PDB file of C-alpha atoms in Angstrom:
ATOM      1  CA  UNK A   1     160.691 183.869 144.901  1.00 38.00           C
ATOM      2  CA  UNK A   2     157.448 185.526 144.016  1.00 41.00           C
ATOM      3  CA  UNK A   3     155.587 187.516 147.211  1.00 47.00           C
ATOM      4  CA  UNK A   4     152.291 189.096 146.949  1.00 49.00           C
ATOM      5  CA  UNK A   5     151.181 191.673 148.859  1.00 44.00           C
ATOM      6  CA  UNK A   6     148.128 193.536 150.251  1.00 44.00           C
ATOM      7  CA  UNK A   7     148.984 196.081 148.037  1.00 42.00           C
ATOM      8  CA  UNK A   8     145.221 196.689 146.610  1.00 41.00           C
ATOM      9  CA  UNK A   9     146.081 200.321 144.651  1.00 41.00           C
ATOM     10  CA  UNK A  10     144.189 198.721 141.069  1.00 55.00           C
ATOM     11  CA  UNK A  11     140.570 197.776 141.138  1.00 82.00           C
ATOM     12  CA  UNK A  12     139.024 194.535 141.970  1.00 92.00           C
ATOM     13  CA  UNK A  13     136.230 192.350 140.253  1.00 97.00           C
ATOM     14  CA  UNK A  14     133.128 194.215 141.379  1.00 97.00           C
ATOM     15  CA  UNK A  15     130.616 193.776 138.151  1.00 98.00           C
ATOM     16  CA  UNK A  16     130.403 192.136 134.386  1.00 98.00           C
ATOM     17  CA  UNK A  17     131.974 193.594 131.621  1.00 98.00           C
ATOM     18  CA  UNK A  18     129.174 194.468 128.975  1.00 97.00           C
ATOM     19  CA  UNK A  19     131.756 194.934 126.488  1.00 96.00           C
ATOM     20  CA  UNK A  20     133.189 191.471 126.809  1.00 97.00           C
ATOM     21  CA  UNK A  21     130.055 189.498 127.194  1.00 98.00           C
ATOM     22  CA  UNK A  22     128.191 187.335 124.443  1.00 98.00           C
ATOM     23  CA  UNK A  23     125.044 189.209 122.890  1.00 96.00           C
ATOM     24  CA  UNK A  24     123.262 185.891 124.069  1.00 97.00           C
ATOM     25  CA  UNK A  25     123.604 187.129 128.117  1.00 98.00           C
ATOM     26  CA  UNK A  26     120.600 189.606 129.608  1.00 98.00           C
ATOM     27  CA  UNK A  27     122.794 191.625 131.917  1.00 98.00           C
ATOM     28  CA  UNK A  28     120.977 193.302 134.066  1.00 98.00           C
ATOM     29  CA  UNK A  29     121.003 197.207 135.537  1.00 97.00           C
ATOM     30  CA  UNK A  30     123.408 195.968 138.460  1.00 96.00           C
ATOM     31  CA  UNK A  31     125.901 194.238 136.279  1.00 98.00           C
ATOM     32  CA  UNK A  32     125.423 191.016 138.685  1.00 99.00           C
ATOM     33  CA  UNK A  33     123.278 189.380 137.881  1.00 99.00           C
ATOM     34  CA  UNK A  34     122.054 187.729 134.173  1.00 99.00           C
ATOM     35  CA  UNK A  35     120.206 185.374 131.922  1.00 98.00           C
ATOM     36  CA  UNK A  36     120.846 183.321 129.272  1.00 98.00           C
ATOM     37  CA  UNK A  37     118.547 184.622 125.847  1.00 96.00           C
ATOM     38  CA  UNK A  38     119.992 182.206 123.028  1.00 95.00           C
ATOM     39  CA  UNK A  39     118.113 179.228 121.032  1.00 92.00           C
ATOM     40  CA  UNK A  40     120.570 176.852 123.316  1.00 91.00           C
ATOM     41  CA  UNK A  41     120.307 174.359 120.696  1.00 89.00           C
ATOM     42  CA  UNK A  42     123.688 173.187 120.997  1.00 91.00           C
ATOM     43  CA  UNK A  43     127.351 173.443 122.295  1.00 92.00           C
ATOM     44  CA  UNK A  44     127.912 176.074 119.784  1.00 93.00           C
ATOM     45  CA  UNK A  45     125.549 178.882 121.620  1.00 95.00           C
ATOM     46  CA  UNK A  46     126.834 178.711 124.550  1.00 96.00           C
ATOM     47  CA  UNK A  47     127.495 182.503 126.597  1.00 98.00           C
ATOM     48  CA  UNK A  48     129.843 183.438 128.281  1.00 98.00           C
ATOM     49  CA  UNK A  49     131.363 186.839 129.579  1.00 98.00           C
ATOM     50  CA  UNK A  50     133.869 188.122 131.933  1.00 98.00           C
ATOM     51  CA  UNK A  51     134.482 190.859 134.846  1.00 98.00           C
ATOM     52  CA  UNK A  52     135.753 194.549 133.475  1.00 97.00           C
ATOM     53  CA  UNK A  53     138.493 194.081 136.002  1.00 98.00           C
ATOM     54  CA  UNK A  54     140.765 191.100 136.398  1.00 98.00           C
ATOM     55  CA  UNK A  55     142.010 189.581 139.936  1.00 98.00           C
ATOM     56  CA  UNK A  56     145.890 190.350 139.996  1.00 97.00           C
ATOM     57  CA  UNK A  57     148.589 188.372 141.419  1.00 97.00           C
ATOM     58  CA  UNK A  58     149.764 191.519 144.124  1.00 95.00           C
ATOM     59  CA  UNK A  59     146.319 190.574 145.641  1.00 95.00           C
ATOM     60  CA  UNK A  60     147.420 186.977 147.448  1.00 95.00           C
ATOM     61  CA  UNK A  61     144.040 185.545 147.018  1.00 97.00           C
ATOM     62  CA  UNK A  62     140.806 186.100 144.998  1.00 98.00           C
ATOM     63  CA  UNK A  63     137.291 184.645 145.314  1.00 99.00           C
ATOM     64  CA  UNK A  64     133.903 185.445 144.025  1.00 99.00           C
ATOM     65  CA  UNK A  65     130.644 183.348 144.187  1.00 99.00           C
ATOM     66  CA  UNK A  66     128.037 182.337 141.348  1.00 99.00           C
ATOM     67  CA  UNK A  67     124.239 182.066 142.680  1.00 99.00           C
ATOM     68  CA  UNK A  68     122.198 179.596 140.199  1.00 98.00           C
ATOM     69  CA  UNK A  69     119.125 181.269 140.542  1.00 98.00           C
ATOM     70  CA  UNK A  70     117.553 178.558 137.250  1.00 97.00           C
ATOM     71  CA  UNK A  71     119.199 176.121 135.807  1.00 94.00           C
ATOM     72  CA  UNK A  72     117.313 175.602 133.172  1.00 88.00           C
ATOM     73  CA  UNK A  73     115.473 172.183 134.113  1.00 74.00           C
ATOM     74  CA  UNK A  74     112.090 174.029 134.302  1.00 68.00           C
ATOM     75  CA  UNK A  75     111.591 175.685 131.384  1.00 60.00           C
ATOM     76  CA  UNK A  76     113.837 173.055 129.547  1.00 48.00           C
ATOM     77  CA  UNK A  77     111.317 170.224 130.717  1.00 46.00           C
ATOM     78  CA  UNK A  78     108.430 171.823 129.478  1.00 45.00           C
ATOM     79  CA  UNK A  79     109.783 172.443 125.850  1.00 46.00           C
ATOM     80  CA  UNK A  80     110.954 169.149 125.689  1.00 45.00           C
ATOM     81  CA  UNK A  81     107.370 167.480 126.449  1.00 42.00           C
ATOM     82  CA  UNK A  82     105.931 169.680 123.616  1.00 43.00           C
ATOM     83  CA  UNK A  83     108.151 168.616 120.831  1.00 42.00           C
ATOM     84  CA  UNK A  84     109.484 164.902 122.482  1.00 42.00           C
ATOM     85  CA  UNK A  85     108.434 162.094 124.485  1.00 44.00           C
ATOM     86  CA  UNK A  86     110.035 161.738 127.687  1.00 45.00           C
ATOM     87  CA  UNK A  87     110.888 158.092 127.804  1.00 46.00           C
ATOM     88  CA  UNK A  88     111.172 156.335 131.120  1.00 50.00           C
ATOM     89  CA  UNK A  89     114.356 155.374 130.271  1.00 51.00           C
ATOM     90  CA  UNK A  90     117.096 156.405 133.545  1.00 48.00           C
ATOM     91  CA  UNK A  91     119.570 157.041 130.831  1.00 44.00           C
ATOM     92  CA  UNK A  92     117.300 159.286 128.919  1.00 45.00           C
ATOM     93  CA  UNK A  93     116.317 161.626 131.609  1.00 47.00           C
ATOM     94  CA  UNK A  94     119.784 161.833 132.811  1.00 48.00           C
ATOM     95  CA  UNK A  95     121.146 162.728 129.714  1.00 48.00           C
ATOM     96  CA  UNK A  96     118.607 165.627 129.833  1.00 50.00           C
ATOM     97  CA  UNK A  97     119.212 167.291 133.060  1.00 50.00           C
ATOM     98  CA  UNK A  98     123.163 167.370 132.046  1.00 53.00           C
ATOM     99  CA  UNK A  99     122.277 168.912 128.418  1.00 55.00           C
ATOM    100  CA  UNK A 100     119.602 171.474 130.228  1.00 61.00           C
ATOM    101  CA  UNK A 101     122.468 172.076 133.998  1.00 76.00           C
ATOM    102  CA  UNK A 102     125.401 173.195 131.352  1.00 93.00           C
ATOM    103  CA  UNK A 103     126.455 176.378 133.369  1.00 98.00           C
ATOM    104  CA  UNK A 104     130.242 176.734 133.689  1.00 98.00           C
ATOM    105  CA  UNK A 105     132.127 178.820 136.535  1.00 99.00           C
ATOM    106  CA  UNK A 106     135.697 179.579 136.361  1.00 99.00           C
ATOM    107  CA  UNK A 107     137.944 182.142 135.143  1.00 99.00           C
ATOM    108  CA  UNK A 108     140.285 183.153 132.297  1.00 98.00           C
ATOM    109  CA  UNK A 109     142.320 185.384 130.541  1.00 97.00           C
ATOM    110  CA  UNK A 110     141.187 188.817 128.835  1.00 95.00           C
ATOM    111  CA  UNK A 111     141.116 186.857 125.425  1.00 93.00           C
ATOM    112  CA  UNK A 112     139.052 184.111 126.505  1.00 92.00           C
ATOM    113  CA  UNK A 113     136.884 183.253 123.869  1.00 94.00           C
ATOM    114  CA  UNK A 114     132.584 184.707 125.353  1.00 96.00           C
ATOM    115  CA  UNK A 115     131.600 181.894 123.106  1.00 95.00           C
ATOM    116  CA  UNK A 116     132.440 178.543 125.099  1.00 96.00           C
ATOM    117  CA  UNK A 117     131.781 177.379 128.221  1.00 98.00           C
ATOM    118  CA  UNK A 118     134.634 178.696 131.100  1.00 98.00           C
ATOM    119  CA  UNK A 119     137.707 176.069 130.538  1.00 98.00           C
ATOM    120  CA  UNK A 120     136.828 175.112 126.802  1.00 97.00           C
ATOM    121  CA  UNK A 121     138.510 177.826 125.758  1.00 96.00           C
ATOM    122  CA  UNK A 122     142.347 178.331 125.785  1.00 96.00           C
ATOM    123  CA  UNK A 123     143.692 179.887 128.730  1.00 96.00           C
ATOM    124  CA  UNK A 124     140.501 179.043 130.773  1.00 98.00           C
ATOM    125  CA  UNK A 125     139.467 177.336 133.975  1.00 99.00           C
ATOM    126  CA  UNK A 126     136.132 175.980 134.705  1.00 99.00           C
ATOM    127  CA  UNK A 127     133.578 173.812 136.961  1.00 99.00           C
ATOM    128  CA  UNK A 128     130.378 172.645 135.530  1.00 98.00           C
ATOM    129  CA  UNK A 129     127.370 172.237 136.391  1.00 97.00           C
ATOM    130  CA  UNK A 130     125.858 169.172 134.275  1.00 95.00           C
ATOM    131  CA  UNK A 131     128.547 166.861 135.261  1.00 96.00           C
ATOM    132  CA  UNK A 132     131.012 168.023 137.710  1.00 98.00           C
ATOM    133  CA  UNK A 133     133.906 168.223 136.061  1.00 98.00           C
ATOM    134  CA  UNK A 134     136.791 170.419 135.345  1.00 99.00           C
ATOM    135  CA  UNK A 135     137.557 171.505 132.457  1.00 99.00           C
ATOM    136  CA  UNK A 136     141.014 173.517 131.180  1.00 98.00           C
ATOM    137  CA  UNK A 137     141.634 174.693 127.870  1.00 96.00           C
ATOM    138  CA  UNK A 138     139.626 171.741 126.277  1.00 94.00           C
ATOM    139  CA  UNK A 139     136.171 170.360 125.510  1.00 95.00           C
ATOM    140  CA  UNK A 140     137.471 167.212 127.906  1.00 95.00           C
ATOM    141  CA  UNK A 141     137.272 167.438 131.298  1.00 97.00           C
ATOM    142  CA  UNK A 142     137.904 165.628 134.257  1.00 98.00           C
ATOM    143  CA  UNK A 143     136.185 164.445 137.434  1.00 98.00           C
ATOM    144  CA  UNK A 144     136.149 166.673 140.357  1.00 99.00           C
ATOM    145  CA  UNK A 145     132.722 166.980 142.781  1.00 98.00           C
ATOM    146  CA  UNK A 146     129.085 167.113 142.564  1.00 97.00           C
ATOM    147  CA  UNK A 147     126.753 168.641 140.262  1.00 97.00           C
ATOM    148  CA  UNK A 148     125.682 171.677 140.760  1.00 97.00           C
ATOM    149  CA  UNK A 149     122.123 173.293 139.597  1.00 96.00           C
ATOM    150  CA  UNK A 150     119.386 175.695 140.914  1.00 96.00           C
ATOM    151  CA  UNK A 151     119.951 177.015 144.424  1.00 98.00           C
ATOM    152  CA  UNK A 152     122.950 176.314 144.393  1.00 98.00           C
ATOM    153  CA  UNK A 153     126.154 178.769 145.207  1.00 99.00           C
ATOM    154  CA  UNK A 154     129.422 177.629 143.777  1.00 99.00           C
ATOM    155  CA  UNK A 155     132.578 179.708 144.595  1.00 99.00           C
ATOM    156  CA  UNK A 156     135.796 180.299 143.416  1.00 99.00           C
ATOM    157  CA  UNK A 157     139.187 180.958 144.917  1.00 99.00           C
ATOM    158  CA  UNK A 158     142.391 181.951 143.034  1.00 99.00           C
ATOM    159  CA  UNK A 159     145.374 181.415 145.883  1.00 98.00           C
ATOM    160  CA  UNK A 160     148.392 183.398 144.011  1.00 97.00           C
ATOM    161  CA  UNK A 161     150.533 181.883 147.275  1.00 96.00           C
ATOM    162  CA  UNK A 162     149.856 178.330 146.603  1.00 96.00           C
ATOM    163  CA  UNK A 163     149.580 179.275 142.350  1.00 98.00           C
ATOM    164  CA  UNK A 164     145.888 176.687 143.187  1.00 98.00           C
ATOM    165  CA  UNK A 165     142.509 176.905 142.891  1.00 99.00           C
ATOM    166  CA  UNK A 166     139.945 175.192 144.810  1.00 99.00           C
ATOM    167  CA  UNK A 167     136.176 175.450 144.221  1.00 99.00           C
ATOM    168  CA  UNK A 168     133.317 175.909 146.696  1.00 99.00           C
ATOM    169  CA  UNK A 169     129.832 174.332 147.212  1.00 99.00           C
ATOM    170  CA  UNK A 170     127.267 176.345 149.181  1.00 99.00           C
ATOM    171  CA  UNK A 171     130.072 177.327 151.700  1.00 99.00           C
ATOM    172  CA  UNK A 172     131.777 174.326 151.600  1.00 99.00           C
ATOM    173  CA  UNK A 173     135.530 173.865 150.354  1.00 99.00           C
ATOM    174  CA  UNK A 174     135.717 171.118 147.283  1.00 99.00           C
ATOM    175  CA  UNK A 175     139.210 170.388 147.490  1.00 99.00           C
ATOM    176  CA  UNK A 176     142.018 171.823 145.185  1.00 99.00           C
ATOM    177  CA  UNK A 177     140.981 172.347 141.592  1.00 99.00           C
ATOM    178  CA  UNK A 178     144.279 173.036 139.882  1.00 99.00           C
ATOM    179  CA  UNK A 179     147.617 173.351 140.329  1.00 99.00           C
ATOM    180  CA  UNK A 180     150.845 175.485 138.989  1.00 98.00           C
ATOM    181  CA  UNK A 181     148.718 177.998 137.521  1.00 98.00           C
ATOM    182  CA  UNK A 182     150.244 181.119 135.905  1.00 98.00           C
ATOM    183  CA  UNK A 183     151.486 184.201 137.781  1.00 98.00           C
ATOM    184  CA  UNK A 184     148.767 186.473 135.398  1.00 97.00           C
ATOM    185  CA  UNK A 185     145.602 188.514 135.443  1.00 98.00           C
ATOM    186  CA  UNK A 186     142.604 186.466 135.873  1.00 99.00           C
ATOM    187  CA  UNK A 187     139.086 187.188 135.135  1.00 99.00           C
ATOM    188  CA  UNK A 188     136.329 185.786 136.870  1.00 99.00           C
ATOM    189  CA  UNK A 189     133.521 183.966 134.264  1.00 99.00           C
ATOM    190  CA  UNK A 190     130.514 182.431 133.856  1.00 99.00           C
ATOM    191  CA  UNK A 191     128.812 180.515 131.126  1.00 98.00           C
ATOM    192  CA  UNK A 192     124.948 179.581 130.234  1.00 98.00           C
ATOM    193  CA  UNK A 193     124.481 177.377 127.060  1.00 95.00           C
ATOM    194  CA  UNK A 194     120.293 176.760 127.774  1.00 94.00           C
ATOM    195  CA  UNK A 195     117.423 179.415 128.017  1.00 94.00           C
ATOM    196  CA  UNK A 196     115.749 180.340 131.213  1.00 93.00           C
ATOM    197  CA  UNK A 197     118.983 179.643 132.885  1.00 97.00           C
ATOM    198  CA  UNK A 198     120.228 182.596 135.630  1.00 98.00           C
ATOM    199  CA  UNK A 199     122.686 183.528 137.656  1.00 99.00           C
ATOM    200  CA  UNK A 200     123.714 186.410 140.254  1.00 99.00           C
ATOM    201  CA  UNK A 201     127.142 187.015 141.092  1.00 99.00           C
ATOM    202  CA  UNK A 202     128.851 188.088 144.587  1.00 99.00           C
ATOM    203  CA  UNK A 203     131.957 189.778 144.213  1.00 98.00           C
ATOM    204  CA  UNK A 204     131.849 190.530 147.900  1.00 97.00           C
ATOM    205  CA  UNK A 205     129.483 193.335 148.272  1.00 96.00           C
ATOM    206  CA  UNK A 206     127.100 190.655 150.211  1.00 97.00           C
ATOM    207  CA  UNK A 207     128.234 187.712 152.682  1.00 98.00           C
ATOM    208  CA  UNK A 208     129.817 184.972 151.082  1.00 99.00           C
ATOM    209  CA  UNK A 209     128.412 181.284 152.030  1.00 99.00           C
ATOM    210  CA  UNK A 210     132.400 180.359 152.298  1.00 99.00           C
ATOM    211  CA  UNK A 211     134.419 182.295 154.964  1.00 98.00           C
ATOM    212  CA  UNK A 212     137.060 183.453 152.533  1.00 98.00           C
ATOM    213  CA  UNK A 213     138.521 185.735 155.110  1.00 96.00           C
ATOM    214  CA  UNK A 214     139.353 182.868 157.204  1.00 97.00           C
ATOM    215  CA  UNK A 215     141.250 181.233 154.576  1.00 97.00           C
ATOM    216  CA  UNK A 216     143.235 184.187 153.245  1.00 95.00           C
ATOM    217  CA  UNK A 217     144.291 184.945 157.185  1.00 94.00           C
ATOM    218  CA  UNK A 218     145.521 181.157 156.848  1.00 93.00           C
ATOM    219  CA  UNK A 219     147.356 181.743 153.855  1.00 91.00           C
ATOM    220  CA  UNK A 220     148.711 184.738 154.478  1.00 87.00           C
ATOM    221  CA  UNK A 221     150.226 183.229 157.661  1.00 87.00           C
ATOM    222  CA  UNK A 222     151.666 180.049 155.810  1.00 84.00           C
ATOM    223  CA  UNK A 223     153.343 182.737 153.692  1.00 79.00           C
ATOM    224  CA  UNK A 224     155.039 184.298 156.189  1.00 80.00           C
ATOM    225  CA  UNK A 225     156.468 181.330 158.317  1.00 78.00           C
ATOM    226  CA  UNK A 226     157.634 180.331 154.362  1.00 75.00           C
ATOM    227  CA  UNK A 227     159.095 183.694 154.375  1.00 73.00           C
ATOM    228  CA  UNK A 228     160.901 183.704 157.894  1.00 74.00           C
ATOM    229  CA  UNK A 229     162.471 180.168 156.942  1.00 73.00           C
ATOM    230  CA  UNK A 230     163.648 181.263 153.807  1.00 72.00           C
ATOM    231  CA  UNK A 231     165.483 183.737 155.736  1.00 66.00           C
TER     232      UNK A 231
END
């Protein structure tokens, strides 16, 4: 049976990859954090870009956080009251704040397409924002937790033990995302699709809002009593 270690001789994700990021993405000077710069007019220009290292399966557990710093709904409010009017219709304006809250954070494999959303893509995994759903190697996803928008930090855990991931909310665990996934490389990702929208990402040089440390003592310790009754 597979057994990772604490064997951490490669690197880990510290920073995005410029080189595998959509021209559409303002990364800034400390590869952390960016901003969406397309025309966001539809599905189609949505941004996406990955870490220049991967997490690896020898590591046990991975996790990284995504700040929303905007999502969007300011600048996306005012554009749309220049060219349309805002009807007072419920249905209306909540068809708006999902088209103007599409950020997606997950993670995927070194070919993952930078031009869709995290988990539209083939050999992807991703939470979004607009409607709080996950979404796996299609364009159809499936109900999970809460939105998520502007001030919010959403967090992701890879558990190479358990082959699950589970999803965090401002520090707060959101149950168990997927299941079985592959033994692989994995790259953290995140995806914009409107304009003004940012993000900063925490790869662990700063706190995290979920005690990840806790959990990977937990796991580590599941593994072992696994181990000892294998025996």
């Amino acid at each position: 049976m597979y057994s990772p270690s604490n064997n951490y001789e490669f690197d880990v994700p510290a920073r995005w990859s410029r080189s595998k990021a959509s021209r559409q993405l303002t990364i800034y000077d400390d590869n952390l954090k960016i901003m969406y710069n397309g025309l966001g007019l539809n599905d189609d220009d949505a941004a996406t870009l990955i870490t220049s290292s991967p997490f690896r399966p020898t590591m046990g557990v991975g996790y990284f956080e995504i700040y929303i710093i905007e999502d969007g709904c300011d600048n996306g409010f005012e554009s749309l009251e220049n060219s349309i009017h805002i009807s007072n219709s419920f249905i209306m304006f909540t068809e708006i704040i999902h088209s103007l809250r599409k950020i997606g954070v997950g993670f995927g494999t070194a070919r993952t397409s930078v031009r869709q959303l995290p988990g539209w893509f083939p050999g992807s995994y991703g939470y979004h924002g607009d409607d709080g759903n996950l979404f796996h190697s299609q364009f159809y996803g499936t109900p999970y937790s809460t939105t998520y928008g502007k001030g919010d930090i959403i967090g992701c855990c890879i558990d190479y033990y358990t082959r699950t991931v589970f999803f965090t909310k401002n520090g707060i665990n959101l149950g168990i995302a997927f299941k079985n996934i592959p033994l692989c490389r994995f790259y953290p990702m995140v995806g914009l699709r409107y304009p003004g929208q940012m993000v900063e990402a925490n790869f662990g040089k700063s706190p995290f809002a979920f005690d990840i440390q806790l959990y990977k003592s937990s796991a580590c310790q599941k593994r072992n009593v696994q181990k000892i009754n294998e025996i």
